[in-house]
Amino acid sequence: MSPSKNSKLNAWVEEVRAMVQPDKVEWCDGSKAEYDRMMQILLDAGLATKLKKRPNSFLFRSDPSDVARVEDRTYISTRNKRDAGPTNNWTSPDELKATMRGLYNGCMKGRTMYVIPFSMGPIGSDIAKIGVQLTDSAYVVVNMHIMTRVGSKVMDVLGANGDFIPCLHSVGKPLQAGQADNGVWPCAPIEKKYIAHFPEENLIWSYGSGYGGNALLGKKCLALRIASAMGRKEGWMAEHMLILRLTNPEGRRFHIAAAFPSACGKTNLAMLQPPLKGWKAECLGDDIAWMKIKADGRLYAINPEAGFFGVAPGTSYKSNPMAMDSIKENAIFTNCVLTDDGDVWWEDMDKPCDHGIDWKGRDWKPGKEVGAHGNARFTAPAKQCPVICSDWENPEGVPIDIFVFGGRRTRVMPLVHQATSWDHGVFMGATAASEPTAAALDASSALRRDPMAMLPFCGYNVGDYWQHWFEMGDRLGSKAPAIFYVNWFRKSDAGKFLWPGYGDNARVLKWMCQRVEGKVGARETPLGFMPNAEDLDLTGLSISKENLDEVLKVDAAAFKAEFGDLDGWMAKVGEFLPERMKKQVTEYKKRFGG
Ligand code: OXD
Ligand code: MN
């Protein structure tokens, strides 16, 4: 029996039930008892292992074919192809729905269909949105419990007539009578996986994967792809950004929202602890920011998520002690090593591991093959982070002072530069780039452009997205956040990092805050404003003058050599390129004298 009085919800659940034909339907209430019951189901199915060393924590191993987001199988399905734009896969809604209906037909046989009502954002906040996910995966239910706000309170807000975003998900592996998963991660083969978004009707259909962003539909699907398209229509922004509060010794607070592509240390920056006397940093979110202009004309951000779904390899007490402390208990691990004493391990954790079971379930010793998959993950409640900000659930959000963009570049791009205007900042975000691999030292190799770190997440035409950014700037006027671009990853010719990174990145953030206050110097360069060495607080840091000069240098010839790559990127957006972006490109080249 449905506990919901919402007729739209009840009708949709019934329509899906008739199509997917589950053995039963269960409505989730988000309680601890429910979480424990789901975990027991997963333990009984041989999919979860309880960790002896971490209270209430569990390890999962996925199928080796189901380990990451599947960008090639991800669609933005709009009536007109132009509305998905040049950076998204597109198929018409009629065609995609017909294909997917064929797959969904009877796909939950032998399984339970769970109905998960969830809120992205503090329940009842005027920036928050309600979603309802239907899924046949208990693994998804427990992860959604951590990553979103699930349960009865959401149903109260939804009431009889409230609106919600329907999110349909199936692992695509029906069971025959008497068949069980028996320790085998259920999913469908790659050519049957579809992660489909219908932004014109705020609808998500996902089929065939049980992993991360493909399956936890509140995150990338709802909070970025669908929300970005809603934000454009409704005049707000959904961005792939961490949110951080820095407080200076005088007690002034600065809120920073920063966008980096995956694997650029976003979670590390979100939880950074400054080595600077009197400065304090608190985390509000590590992946997504929803931002709205409020009555005072400023841009306010909330973190729509309730947990962290972080990349495990590389996370250590050295790189991110606050993340390590966040996952001491009540955490879910996926595709990590199981150690002999019943804990988890991954590459570049602080202490070595000499024996265990690897992510594929095989006996493992360090050697040629890694023990944890490169995209192994932890799921942990945000409230367990020791430096979570007291305002992280404030329904009003926090006023953003600073936007930061960046990418991973071993060459050319200096440590930091500041936009001279909003439009210039939009250009910086739009042209953000990483080198395709750490080894790509060849100047001719193409850059991977990742505009505002939204390449895989923008739910509409990227040209329209940039226009939306320009228009938000017009509305914000003098109250717009200052915009900066950083690169923590410069290396010497010998392959050594030139800048220490991690907590020392706070020195760069301090310069940004002081720029906002008008308290620190800068020099004007063709890239924008940049610090002189003496403008950065380097107290207690040992960095050679040579390295410092190198990371603060603008190598005009190297930038000019990349004009062709820039033109290629702009040509990709082609006819959809806003006039204001064309103007930025022209001005940028002119500043370099080219
Ligand atoms: C993520 C990603 O998982 O950006 O956050 O890929
Ligand atoms: Mn992300």
XYZ file of C-alpha atoms and ligand atoms in Angstrom:
601
model
C 0.000 0.000 0.000
C 1.298 3.430 -0.907
C 1.859 5.728 2.080
C 1.619 8.697 -0.305
C -1.369 10.949 -0.920
C 0.335 12.377 -4.004
C -1.672 11.189 -6.969
C 1.046 11.989 -9.531
C 3.508 9.885 -7.517
C 1.087 7.011 -7.004
C 0.173 6.926 -10.681
C 3.834 6.914 -11.743
C 4.796 4.143 -9.290
C 1.896 2.046 -10.568
C 2.767 2.694 -14.218
C 6.402 1.664 -13.647
C 5.400 -1.356 -11.555
C 3.249 -2.662 -14.387
C 6.197 -2.266 -16.799
C 9.089 -3.659 -14.708
C 7.033 -6.347 -12.900
C 8.836 -6.598 -9.546
C 7.905 -9.281 -7.017
C 7.019 -6.512 -4.589
C 7.146 -2.768 -4.000
C 8.614 -1.243 -0.820
C 8.398 2.415 0.186
C 11.530 3.678 1.944
C 11.273 5.726 5.129
C 14.968 6.618 5.514
C 15.191 5.130 9.033
C 18.225 3.489 10.594
C 16.212 0.263 10.898
C 15.642 0.353 7.144
C 19.353 0.936 6.472
C 20.283 -2.024 8.686
C 17.681 -4.241 7.032
C 18.951 -3.350 3.534
C 22.531 -4.068 4.613
C 21.431 -7.467 5.933
C 19.825 -8.207 2.553
C 23.109 -7.256 0.857
C 25.158 -9.367 3.301
C 22.830 -12.335 2.721
C 23.164 -11.878 -1.058
C 26.955 -12.096 -0.690
C 27.386 -8.569 -2.084
C 28.546 -6.834 1.122
C 31.356 -7.654 3.551
C 31.183 -6.237 7.062
C 34.476 -4.622 8.070
C 35.820 -5.827 11.405
C 37.943 -2.720 11.854
C 35.409 0.033 11.160
C 32.144 0.247 13.059
C 29.044 -0.156 10.919
C 31.044 -0.105 7.673
C 30.835 -2.379 4.646
C 32.797 -3.232 1.522
C 31.290 -4.009 -1.892
C 32.930 -5.268 -5.079
C 31.225 -4.310 -8.315
C 31.353 -6.174 -11.590
C 34.605 -5.281 -13.435
C 32.460 -3.881 -16.256
C 30.570 -1.577 -13.895
C 33.134 0.637 -12.185
C 32.534 4.229 -13.281
C 30.203 6.673 -14.950
C 29.541 5.681 -18.557
C 29.735 8.945 -20.497
C 29.327 7.221 -23.884
C 26.020 5.747 -22.733
C 24.738 9.010 -21.184
C 22.085 10.942 -23.145
C 20.441 14.318 -23.044
C 17.211 13.620 -24.871
C 15.381 16.711 -26.117
C 12.921 17.157 -28.977
C 15.472 19.230 -30.902
C 19.055 18.034 -31.105
C 20.342 21.622 -30.828
C 19.058 21.815 -27.255
C 21.414 19.016 -26.174
C 24.228 20.851 -27.955
C 27.599 19.767 -29.276
C 28.947 18.195 -26.070
C 26.161 15.725 -25.242
C 24.988 12.426 -26.755
C 21.530 12.875 -28.181
C 18.670 10.632 -29.264
C 15.073 11.802 -29.622
C 12.836 11.092 -26.613
C 10.492 8.889 -28.683
C 13.295 6.675 -29.934
C 15.171 6.479 -26.634
C 12.037 5.764 -24.630
C 10.989 3.025 -27.034
C 14.405 1.347 -26.714
C 14.449 1.704 -22.950
C 10.869 0.527 -22.483
C 11.920 -2.648 -24.255
C 14.690 -3.094 -21.703
C 12.582 -2.110 -18.686
C 9.851 -4.558 -19.624
C 9.930 -7.223 -16.879
C 13.440 -6.131 -15.772
C 12.653 -6.270 -12.025
C 11.235 -9.812 -12.065
C 12.388 -11.682 -8.974
C 13.372 -8.417 -7.284
C 11.876 -5.761 -5.015
C 11.191 -2.301 -6.387
C 12.149 0.276 -3.753
C 10.511 3.709 -3.799
C 12.963 6.284 -2.402
C 11.555 9.778 -1.762
C 14.530 12.126 -1.305
C 15.330 15.786 -1.005
C 18.331 17.383 -2.663
C 19.114 20.202 -0.257
C 17.825 20.766 3.271
C 14.210 19.607 3.371
C 11.934 22.575 2.803
C 14.706 25.004 1.670
C 13.503 27.172 -1.207
C 16.532 26.044 -3.241
C 15.935 22.326 -2.506
C 14.187 19.917 -4.898
C 12.403 16.645 -4.288
C 13.130 13.523 -6.284
C 11.724 10.023 -6.091
C 13.920 7.164 -7.222
C 12.504 3.765 -8.105
C 15.226 1.112 -8.013
C 15.726 -2.630 -7.723
C 19.067 -2.201 -5.941
C 19.369 -2.332 -2.142
C 22.953 -1.029 -2.606
C 21.432 2.098 -4.145
C 19.017 2.434 -1.211
C 21.805 2.446 1.407
C 23.943 4.847 -0.626
C 20.975 7.181 -1.199
C 20.372 7.147 2.597
C 23.845 8.684 2.999
C 24.060 10.893 -0.081
C 20.594 12.477 0.106
C 17.880 13.135 2.669
C 15.501 10.176 2.381
C 12.214 9.581 4.081
C 8.887 10.428 5.535
C 9.615 14.142 6.051
C 10.119 14.413 2.304
C 6.679 12.875 1.782
C 5.211 15.491 4.131
C 6.702 18.318 2.048
C 5.515 16.599 -1.136
C 1.962 16.385 0.240
C -0.918 15.633 -2.093
C -0.006 18.038 -4.857
C 3.729 18.755 -4.589
C 6.009 18.211 -7.559
C 8.961 15.842 -7.738
C 11.562 14.667 -10.249
C 10.901 11.032 -11.227
C 14.123 8.976 -11.339
C 13.719 5.433 -12.642
C 16.587 3.014 -12.154
C 17.151 -0.674 -12.721
C 20.326 -2.728 -12.635
C 18.879 -4.608 -15.610
C 19.253 -8.127 -14.245
C 15.936 -9.875 -13.586
C 16.056 -13.065 -11.520
C 14.400 -16.355 -12.430
C 12.269 -18.076 -9.798
C 14.594 -19.355 -7.070
C 17.638 -17.556 -8.516
C 19.675 -15.188 -6.275
C 22.588 -12.814 -6.825
C 24.922 -15.167 -4.962
C 27.724 -12.680 -4.618
C 27.575 -11.534 -8.243
C 27.093 -7.759 -8.645
C 23.986 -7.363 -10.799
C 24.214 -5.166 -13.899
C 23.645 -5.335 -17.658
C 26.319 -5.457 -20.359
C 27.725 -2.120 -21.513
C 25.729 -1.948 -24.758
C 22.524 -2.212 -22.752
C 23.417 0.521 -20.265
C 21.577 3.821 -20.726
C 21.748 6.888 -18.508
C 18.989 9.028 -20.007
C 17.845 12.531 -19.147
C 14.713 14.201 -20.472
C 15.180 17.810 -19.329
C 11.991 19.012 -21.041
C 9.955 16.902 -18.632
C 12.463 16.753 -15.716
C 12.700 12.991 -15.993
C 15.582 10.529 -15.509
C 15.736 6.927 -16.753
C 18.789 4.834 -15.914
C 19.241 1.216 -16.913
C 21.917 -1.430 -16.568
C 24.453 -0.024 -14.082
C 24.530 -0.218 -10.287
C 27.536 2.059 -9.827
C 27.924 5.620 -8.514
C 26.728 8.434 -10.724
C 24.939 5.983 -13.051
C 22.775 4.650 -10.257
C 22.610 7.183 -7.394
C 20.366 9.405 -9.464
C 20.223 12.330 -7.039
C 23.840 13.215 -7.737
C 25.054 13.782 -11.289
C 21.736 13.041 -13.040
C 19.410 15.184 -10.930
C 21.631 17.665 -9.090
C 23.720 18.508 -12.168
C 22.214 17.496 -15.515
C 18.513 18.056 -14.825
C 19.143 20.857 -12.303
C 21.430 22.774 -14.685
C 18.645 22.803 -17.277
C 16.071 23.807 -14.618
C 18.442 26.516 -13.376
C 18.618 28.048 -16.811
C 14.835 28.088 -17.168
C 14.289 29.392 -13.632
C 17.253 31.800 -13.368
C 19.581 29.979 -10.969
C 22.710 27.831 -11.264
C 23.577 24.179 -10.619
C 27.346 23.787 -10.743
C 29.984 21.076 -10.265
C 31.526 22.984 -7.363
C 32.760 22.407 -3.841
C 31.760 25.005 -1.235
C 34.215 26.181 1.386
C 34.191 28.867 4.098
C 37.422 30.638 4.972
C 37.509 32.896 8.012
C 40.381 35.365 8.369
C 42.003 36.347 11.686
C 39.667 39.372 11.952
C 36.674 37.035 11.724
C 35.588 38.004 8.204
C 34.068 35.080 6.338
C 34.648 34.322 2.675
C 32.671 31.681 0.824
C 34.396 30.021 -2.082
C 32.805 27.793 -4.734
C 35.312 25.925 -6.885
C 34.884 23.822 -10.019
C 37.449 21.214 -11.007
C 37.144 18.198 -13.265
C 37.096 14.752 -11.628
C 40.471 13.719 -10.141
C 41.830 17.227 -9.523
C 41.647 17.101 -5.719
C 38.233 18.702 -5.263
C 37.439 16.775 -2.084
C 40.914 17.624 -0.752
C 40.392 21.347 -1.331
C 36.882 21.194 0.138
C 38.323 19.911 3.419
C 41.653 21.727 3.416
C 43.124 22.952 6.680
C 45.168 26.149 6.243
C 48.679 26.224 7.675
C 48.228 29.993 8.145
C 48.007 31.492 11.618
C 44.523 32.689 12.480
C 42.850 31.386 9.303
C 40.097 28.797 9.585
C 38.539 26.653 6.850
C 35.232 24.789 7.010
C 33.651 22.504 4.446
C 30.093 22.953 3.152
C 30.224 20.537 0.234
C 32.700 18.694 -1.963
C 30.976 18.260 -5.334
C 27.858 20.257 -6.187
C 26.568 23.776 -5.519
C 23.081 25.116 -6.234
C 23.017 28.879 -6.283
C 20.292 31.471 -6.353
C 20.244 35.274 -6.233
C 18.518 36.410 -3.037
C 16.799 39.659 -2.069
C 20.103 41.373 -1.146
C 21.317 40.799 -4.724
C 24.020 38.300 -3.768
C 24.431 34.730 -4.949
C 23.675 32.141 -2.226
C 24.801 28.518 -2.415
C 23.609 25.301 -0.854
C 25.105 21.842 -1.101
C 22.244 19.669 -2.356
C 23.913 16.476 -1.117
C 24.098 14.991 2.377
C 27.214 12.848 1.997
C 30.524 12.415 0.244
C 31.022 9.921 -2.574
C 34.772 10.322 -2.795
C 37.526 8.662 -4.798
C 39.408 6.441 -2.331
C 42.839 5.907 -3.988
C 45.124 8.788 -3.077
C 43.084 9.719 0.003
C 45.353 9.611 3.049
C 46.160 11.444 6.279
C 48.720 13.364 4.215
C 46.432 14.385 1.344
C 43.168 14.758 3.260
C 43.104 14.017 7.004
C 39.550 15.370 7.327
C 38.248 12.882 4.732
C 40.064 10.065 6.524
C 38.356 11.074 9.771
C 34.996 11.281 7.990
C 35.130 7.598 6.989
C 36.077 6.057 10.338
C 32.604 4.584 10.760
C 29.151 4.319 9.129
C 30.775 4.250 5.698
C 30.317 2.221 2.531
C 33.366 1.282 0.472
C 33.277 0.024 -3.089
C 36.100 -1.671 -5.008
C 38.785 -1.256 -2.324
C 41.190 -3.932 -1.042
C 39.958 -6.031 1.918
C 42.906 -6.391 4.299
C 43.643 -9.558 6.251
C 42.581 -7.896 9.500
C 39.199 -6.871 8.082
C 39.751 -3.282 7.015
C 39.872 -1.479 3.674
C 42.971 -0.286 1.847
C 43.805 1.528 -1.376
C 46.842 2.787 -3.207
C 48.577 5.773 -1.567
C 46.873 5.294 1.760
C 49.314 6.219 4.524
C 50.447 2.732 5.502
C 51.379 -0.010 3.036
C 49.398 -3.251 2.713
C 51.292 -6.446 1.952
C 48.393 -8.830 1.444
C 44.626 -8.829 0.989
C 41.727 -9.468 -1.378
C 41.730 -7.089 -4.338
C 38.756 -5.280 -5.868
C 38.142 -8.231 -8.174
C 37.933 -10.587 -5.181
C 41.312 -12.241 -5.814
C 44.131 -12.986 -3.386
C 46.430 -9.957 -3.781
C 49.937 -8.737 -2.958
C 51.480 -5.433 -4.114
C 52.985 -5.959 -7.552
C 52.070 -5.235 -11.114
C 48.326 -4.851 -10.557
C 46.666 -2.348 -8.259
C 44.656 -3.682 -5.342
C 41.898 -1.048 -5.382
C 40.263 0.090 -8.618
C 41.349 3.623 -9.619
C 37.743 4.764 -9.173
C 37.160 2.910 -5.878
C 34.902 5.002 -3.672
C 33.850 5.755 -0.125
C 30.347 6.897 0.783
C 30.135 8.741 4.097
C 27.716 11.150 5.806
C 28.867 14.792 5.476
C 28.041 15.374 9.139
C 30.914 13.035 10.069
C 33.468 15.473 8.619
C 35.280 17.091 11.574
C 35.369 20.447 9.750
C 31.830 20.460 8.425
C 30.546 24.024 8.655
C 27.744 24.728 11.133
C 25.863 26.369 8.224
C 26.113 23.421 5.839
C 22.405 22.663 6.273
C 21.296 26.280 6.521
C 18.317 26.429 4.127
C 19.276 30.011 3.204
C 22.672 28.910 1.878
C 25.848 31.003 2.123
C 26.773 34.096 0.047
C 29.501 33.289 -2.477
C 32.428 35.758 -2.674
C 34.765 33.815 -4.930
C 34.515 31.380 -7.832
C 37.529 29.253 -8.680
C 38.050 27.270 -11.876
C 40.937 24.997 -12.702
C 42.297 21.926 -14.365
C 45.334 19.686 -14.207
C 48.221 21.050 -16.257
C 51.837 20.044 -15.780
C 52.939 22.802 -18.158
C 52.174 26.373 -19.208
C 49.308 27.381 -16.886
C 50.561 29.349 -13.858
C 49.481 28.849 -10.241
C 46.731 31.472 -10.174
C 45.211 34.348 -12.089
C 42.191 36.558 -11.546
C 39.627 37.682 -14.085
C 39.456 41.395 -14.788
C 35.678 41.258 -15.337
C 32.764 38.815 -15.035
C 32.800 38.088 -18.774
C 36.518 37.418 -18.635
C 35.884 35.002 -15.747
C 33.219 33.191 -17.785
C 35.786 32.846 -20.581
C 38.290 31.399 -18.079
C 35.760 28.810 -16.913
C 34.637 28.031 -20.458
C 38.182 27.329 -21.628
C 39.334 25.391 -18.527
C 41.478 22.472 -19.622
C 43.506 19.526 -18.438
C 46.178 17.550 -20.165
C 44.713 14.191 -21.147
C 47.251 12.192 -19.138
C 49.896 13.126 -16.617
C 52.463 11.864 -19.095
C 51.368 14.192 -21.883
C 54.348 16.489 -22.029
C 54.159 16.829 -25.768
C 53.212 20.437 -26.597
C 51.202 19.345 -29.605
C 48.891 17.001 -27.720
C 45.314 18.250 -27.520
C 43.969 19.586 -24.257
C 40.815 18.148 -22.762
C 38.550 21.161 -22.439
C 36.154 20.858 -19.540
C 34.044 24.027 -19.310
C 33.368 24.890 -15.660
C 34.117 21.150 -15.035
C 30.640 20.534 -16.469
C 31.532 18.726 -19.715
C 29.870 15.441 -18.673
C 27.228 17.168 -16.529
C 25.690 20.090 -18.410
C 22.121 19.049 -19.244
C 21.738 21.378 -22.235
C 23.579 23.168 -25.028
C 26.944 24.387 -23.740
C 26.653 27.607 -25.778
C 23.352 28.386 -24.027
C 25.034 27.479 -20.742
C 27.705 30.111 -21.267
C 25.038 32.646 -22.224
C 23.265 31.804 -18.952
C 26.507 32.522 -17.069
C 26.816 35.903 -18.818
C 23.227 36.749 -17.933
C 23.660 35.743 -14.282
C 26.591 38.192 -14.223
C 24.351 40.958 -15.573
C 21.854 40.309 -12.789
C 24.545 40.163 -10.087
C 26.322 43.323 -11.270
C 28.699 44.670 -8.626
C 27.647 41.876 -6.221
C 29.018 39.144 -8.499
C 31.681 36.860 -7.021
C 35.286 37.522 -8.097
C 36.557 34.811 -10.465
C 39.948 33.084 -10.317
C 41.689 30.241 -12.166
C 44.215 27.935 -10.470
C 46.578 25.153 -11.422
C 48.095 23.203 -8.520
C 49.791 20.688 -10.795
C 52.752 22.376 -12.522
C 55.827 20.155 -12.854
C 59.474 20.775 -13.612
C 61.096 19.273 -16.702
C 62.352 16.557 -14.357
C 58.724 15.715 -13.507
C 58.704 17.125 -9.957
C 55.784 19.213 -8.684
C 56.780 22.881 -8.491
C 54.135 23.863 -5.929
C 53.565 21.798 -2.737
C 49.760 21.737 -3.093
C 47.362 20.255 -0.508
C 47.029 22.496 2.599
C 49.470 25.016 1.140
C 46.875 25.858 -1.503
C 45.333 27.925 1.310
C 48.074 30.483 0.603
C 46.549 31.046 -2.809
C 43.036 31.189 -1.341
C 44.269 33.804 1.150
C 45.487 35.968 -1.747
C 42.050 35.649 -3.354
C 40.302 36.750 -0.148
C 42.656 39.697 0.208
C 42.008 40.638 -3.421
C 38.287 40.701 -2.636
C 39.040 42.974 0.318
C 41.331 45.128 -1.836
C 44.162 44.549 0.619
C 46.829 42.926 -1.513
C 48.741 43.681 -4.681
C 48.730 42.053 -8.095
C 50.263 42.628 -11.481
C 48.322 42.822 -14.699
C 49.242 40.174 -17.287
C 47.608 39.006 -20.523
C 45.919 36.265 -18.457
C 44.506 38.679 -15.896
C 45.670 39.790 -12.440
C 48.416 37.670 -10.907
C 50.233 37.864 -7.580
C 53.811 39.027 -7.330
C 55.849 36.641 -5.159
C 55.607 39.096 -2.242
C 51.803 39.181 -2.486
C 51.552 35.543 -1.377
C 51.868 34.560 2.286
C 54.728 32.057 2.140
C 55.494 32.025 5.890
C 56.852 28.651 6.902
C 56.953 27.329 3.350
C 60.167 26.143 1.803
C 59.924 26.689 -1.921
C 62.874 27.729 -4.078
C 62.805 31.133 -5.747
C 63.259 29.351 -9.046
C 60.145 27.195 -8.569
C 58.123 30.143 -7.362
C 59.147 32.271 -10.345
C 58.228 29.408 -12.634
C 54.681 28.946 -11.243
C 54.055 32.710 -11.327
C 55.364 33.209 -14.847
C 53.303 33.783 -18.016
C 55.062 32.164 -20.944
C 53.481 34.146 -23.779
C 54.956 31.953 -26.503
C 53.528 28.814 -24.893
C 50.085 30.411 -24.623
C 50.236 31.561 -28.231
C 51.133 28.023 -29.266
C 47.782 26.961 -27.804
C 45.663 29.445 -29.797
C 44.938 26.707 -32.348
C 43.617 24.407 -29.638
C 41.475 27.256 -28.262
C 40.063 27.981 -31.730
C 39.311 24.274 -32.186
C 37.373 24.240 -28.911
C 35.404 27.357 -29.818
C 34.703 25.887 -33.282
C 33.229 22.830 -31.601
C 30.623 25.054 -29.961
C 30.426 26.792 -33.352
C 27.080 28.352 -34.224
C 25.989 28.267 -30.562
C 28.853 30.458 -29.351
C 27.542 33.603 -27.617
C 28.763 36.904 -29.084
C 30.204 37.813 -25.695
C 32.375 34.682 -25.756
C 33.657 35.539 -29.247
C 34.597 38.969 -27.939
C 36.495 37.411 -25.032
C 38.470 35.181 -27.390
C 39.425 38.154 -29.566
C 40.460 40.229 -26.561
C 42.449 37.357 -25.074
C 44.460 36.920 -28.255
C 44.970 40.671 -28.556
C 46.431 40.827 -25.053
C 49.044 38.305 -26.160
C 49.699 40.457 -29.201
C 48.297 37.861 -31.588
C 32.405 12.553 -9.243
C 32.878 12.952 -10.572
O 32.191 11.358 -9.012
O 32.993 14.159 -10.802
O 32.199 13.432 -8.399
O 33.172 12.085 -11.419
Mn 32.176 15.362 -9.250
